[in-house]
Amino acid sequence: MAESAISLVIEYLVPLLVQEAKLLKGIHNDVASIRGELEMIQSYLKDADARAEKESVSNVAQTWVKHTREKAFLIEDVIDEYILHLAQHPQTRRRRRRFRLLLKIFQFTTKLKPRYVIACKIQDINNDLKALRERGERFGFNSLEQGGPSSDTRRDPWHDPRDASLYIEENELVGIESPKGELIELLVKGQSNRTVISVVGIGGLGKTTLVKKVYDNEQVALHFDCSAWITVSQSYKMEEILKNMIKDFYKARKEFPPREIDTMEERQLINELRKYLLEQRFVVVFDDIWNISFWGHIKHALPDNKKGSRIVITTRSESVAPSNIESSSYHVYKLSPLPSEEARGLFCKKVFQRDGGHCPPELVEFSNGIIKRCGGLPLAIVTIGGLLSTKKKIASEWCKFLDSLSSELESNPHLLDVTKILSLSYFDLPHYLKACFLYFGMFPEDYVINCARLIRLWIAEGFVREKNGLTLEDVAQDYLNQLIHRSLVQVAEVDFVGKTRSCQVHDMMCEVILSRSEELSFCHVSINNNSIFDGSRRRLSIQNNVNPYLKSITSSQTRSILILGVDKVPDSFLPTCFANFKLIKTMDFEGAPIDYIPKEVGNLFHLKYLSLRDTKVEKLPKSIGKLKNLETLDLKGSRVSELPVEISGLSKLRYLAAYFENNDIEYNIDFRQAVKIHSGIGCLQSLEKLFKIEANNDALIAELGSLGQLRKLEISKLKRENGIALCTTLKKMSHLQSLAISATSEEEFLELQLMFSPPPLLQTLYLHGRLEKLPEWIPKLKSIVGIALIFSRLMDDPFRVLQALPNLMKLRLADGYEGEQLHIEGGGFQKLKLLELLNLRGLNRLIIDEGSLPLLEKLEIGLCPLLKELPSDIYHLKSLKRLQFEEMPREFVLSLQPDEGPDFWKVNHIPLVVFLYTNKGQNYKCYKIGDPELLKHLQS
């Protein structure tokens, strides 16, 4: 519906209007009325959404929703246009008295018309909103806060297809045996404590079907004294849940429940259940839980009688599941989509029943395309397969169906169950998450999104609300985590500390998002779907090498523009953007084929986000300093080598990233080159992340001390004599979490000994340059999780100090040590997950004592020519998953090979052992242990 648009106006734009309204006499009541009308309309929209969840909404009601959305956008336009006017015509002061009176008259005259226009527009909006609200009342929409969704008779009742999942025959299922066996084992084996097993996954994944087959299994049925299956769903009454549990438990033992339970209150029912179950080994399934407080309430009715009782929960949200961090008796079982082969088997079994499940050769390509779109989701595979089983097996018809699958999912009555089931997760979202989730629709299908980029875009769009004590990035990260826990967003990559670095949405969820694209008014300009920009969309995503329609982009209403996967843009595109998009707030040109930014960028007063990452832009115009609302300036990977002095005027800038990589040189300390910056950086008081800048003088380094909000800082070209000034500056950065320092060359020393009180929250530290010794403040870094010492060339074993750091999870030594021996003592590096030892040309012995490195997952050793053998105690590293060697000597590598290698036993327990050698240029070729090609390479 339009709730996201209305919510954004209420929470972000209307308060801004109230502030500006102080300059406008006589309209305060109108502004307050607008807010009240919007809040009432918002509650009607919640009712409309609730109805849409259960039934189709009439065309008249849909038109009302459309008008409501348009009115919300109009309010945003009016406010932004007015603020732009104020910015372009600021009140100025003259020193000479004789001009003051004339100036006041002039200012009053020039501002009278815009003020009158804005007042008239506000009054018109107010009247329109009142009319909209009255029409909503006539449609029968209720305020959910005042009594919940309306209960009028449904014209076309929707039968929940989830009920059918309880009755699917075993021979109709594919890919269920492995998870079924694992769950049965969790139920009938293990500890005697009451145990909770939560089966978590996206809607349509088959959670209910799987658990029902486990519940009905004979081994499970015989193992327990009594059992109960309770379907919870989004709307439930706790008293009814308790009564049904009592009845099911009694029924399982062929007993009659007490008659008086029908008149019992909740507390009495809990006592009755506890008394009955105290001597029983019971199993109970709670299917389809949505409420996060459900388990906290129901657990009191289920006693831990130490008899091996089990509780099984199915849910889409990991937040609902009792956490295994809280108790070892809580298990979270994440159900995965079907692998491609099993998905293909299920599809063919459903579509080609008469042909024994065999797909004709001419339909294989189209079948694979449809299966890929289903993304291993059994509900989608079975539903779409069922429809295709009724269609003619003609290649042209299947090609047409695949091309129109998006519209089929939205309109074909045989496929509505898929979008209905998946949409339930969307309807369950709080309004502040709906806009964030829908924003994924700006990206192409299967697009893996950098989480940091996504979070900054959300902030620029106004989706993220401030919370005391947290940065907007922290709040946005929590939003993303919530969407992940609700199984709406899939994790694509995590870093060594477990933080999600990239993510994506399931293809079927993408269809749900695109079906609601009107909510955020976004549009894809793409050759693939032949969409043409109609001029009214507020968020524009240009994709898939499109050229023909870019020339038509002239709308002043556009607020956001993303360019993704475009090889070429017309010459007129950039001038058109900067001339027409006066109210734009987000411009993401990452990877776009552009090499300049017009000076007209300075006219975009509302611009909050500008990304030129990985473009060929070499210079920023001086007018960049006029962007007073700019919060993000991303120049990573561009060709910008120097920032204009006007950058110091960007008082709201929070994120400034700028460096470029020189791929024409061999890797050295200048491989990733910083940008030059002028004095005035200290004026950027809002900066939270700043990297990578040249800091080669004390004055500039001292200015950095004024940036009290910094969380991340990366500097280069540091001279030894500037070290004392830097230590003084760093003492002032109480919020700093990430610090990277590079010297002027590999031979230059970093003078960092005088920082007696390092930033207390520092989590990552990267030092590039020589160190006479390890800084004495390193042991004080109790929060540190990652350290890299590159070109440090220490003479003393750094492990003596580093192995005692309590939270260190990643350590990299690259040309960081010139000694002959490294010793990891027993009990050392208790949390380390990743260890890299590279270019240690003097190292001839590595000692790893038993009891050290209990959590190490990856060990990388490279360019250590004197290291003749692997320590035998590596055999005790049971968590090690990957062992990687780079450019190691022939004898060393041969000793680790199967069959004849005398040291093979040391690495035999490690799942993946690989050897990397450079080919021509800088490209590495990777060989697995025992690979005949590796042996050929060693002999060549």
mmCIF file of C-alpha atoms in Angstrom, residues 633 635 640-650 653 656-658 674-684 687 689-697 699-701 703-704 707 713-717:
data_model
loop_
_atom_site.group_PDB
_atom_site.id
_atom_site.type_symbol
_atom_site.label_atom_id
_atom_site.label_comp_id
_atom_site.label_asym_id
_atom_site.label_seq_id
_atom_site.Cartn_x
_atom_site.Cartn_y
_atom_site.Cartn_z
ATOM 1 C CA LEU A 633 31.171 11.363 -0.553
ATOM 2 C CA LEU A 635 35.581 8.435 -4.205
ATOM 3 C CA VAL A 640 40.624 11.825 -7.905
ATOM 4 C CA SER A 641 44.063 12.549 -6.420
ATOM 5 C CA GLU A 642 43.378 15.837 -4.665
ATOM 6 C CA LEU A 643 40.351 17.275 -2.881
ATOM 7 C CA PRO A 644 39.479 20.953 -3.427
ATOM 8 C CA VAL A 645 39.850 23.298 -0.479
ATOM 9 C CA GLU A 646 36.092 23.946 -0.659
ATOM 10 C CA ILE A 647 35.523 20.492 0.792
ATOM 11 C CA SER A 648 35.942 22.057 4.230
ATOM 12 C CA GLY A 649 32.509 23.680 3.838
ATOM 13 C CA LEU A 650 30.650 20.347 3.966
ATOM 14 C CA LEU A 653 29.714 15.225 5.845
ATOM 15 C CA LEU A 656 34.599 10.633 3.133
ATOM 16 C CA ALA A 657 36.442 7.835 1.346
ATOM 17 C CA ALA A 658 39.040 8.550 -1.315
ATOM 18 C CA ALA A 674 45.870 8.401 -0.775
ATOM 19 C CA VAL A 675 44.474 11.762 -1.853
ATOM 20 C CA LYS A 676 45.909 15.139 -1.002
ATOM 21 C CA ILE A 677 43.786 17.337 1.221
ATOM 22 C CA HIS A 678 44.172 20.988 2.172
ATOM 23 C CA SER A 679 43.905 22.614 5.553
ATOM 24 C CA GLY A 680 40.385 23.074 6.877
ATOM 25 C CA ILE A 681 39.655 19.378 7.436
ATOM 26 C CA GLY A 682 39.058 20.211 11.090
ATOM 27 C CA CYS A 683 35.851 22.010 10.081
ATOM 28 C CA LEU A 684 34.200 18.697 9.187
ATOM 29 C CA LEU A 687 32.950 13.148 10.054
ATOM 30 C CA LYS A 689 34.855 7.851 8.602
ATOM 31 C CA LEU A 690 37.829 9.425 6.832
ATOM 32 C CA PHE A 691 40.152 7.500 4.521
ATOM 33 C CA LYS A 692 42.621 7.580 2.845
ATOM 34 C CA ILE A 693 44.362 10.970 3.076
ATOM 35 C CA GLU A 694 47.949 12.150 3.056
ATOM 36 C CA ALA A 695 49.017 13.412 6.490
ATOM 37 C CA ASN A 696 52.579 14.634 6.022
ATOM 38 C CA ASN A 697 52.691 17.699 8.260
ATOM 39 C CA ALA A 699 49.450 21.210 11.180
ATOM 40 C CA LEU A 700 47.156 18.896 9.236
ATOM 41 C CA ILE A 701 47.575 16.124 11.815
ATOM 42 C CA GLU A 703 43.481 19.496 12.714
ATOM 43 C CA LEU A 704 42.439 15.854 12.757
ATOM 44 C CA LEU A 707 37.193 15.402 14.519
ATOM 45 C CA LEU A 713 40.724 6.918 10.113
ATOM 46 C CA GLU A 714 43.247 5.934 7.462
ATOM 47 C CA ILE A 715 46.269 8.136 6.724
ATOM 48 C CA SER A 716 49.434 7.775 4.656
ATOM 49 C CA LYS A 717 52.737 9.532 3.866
#
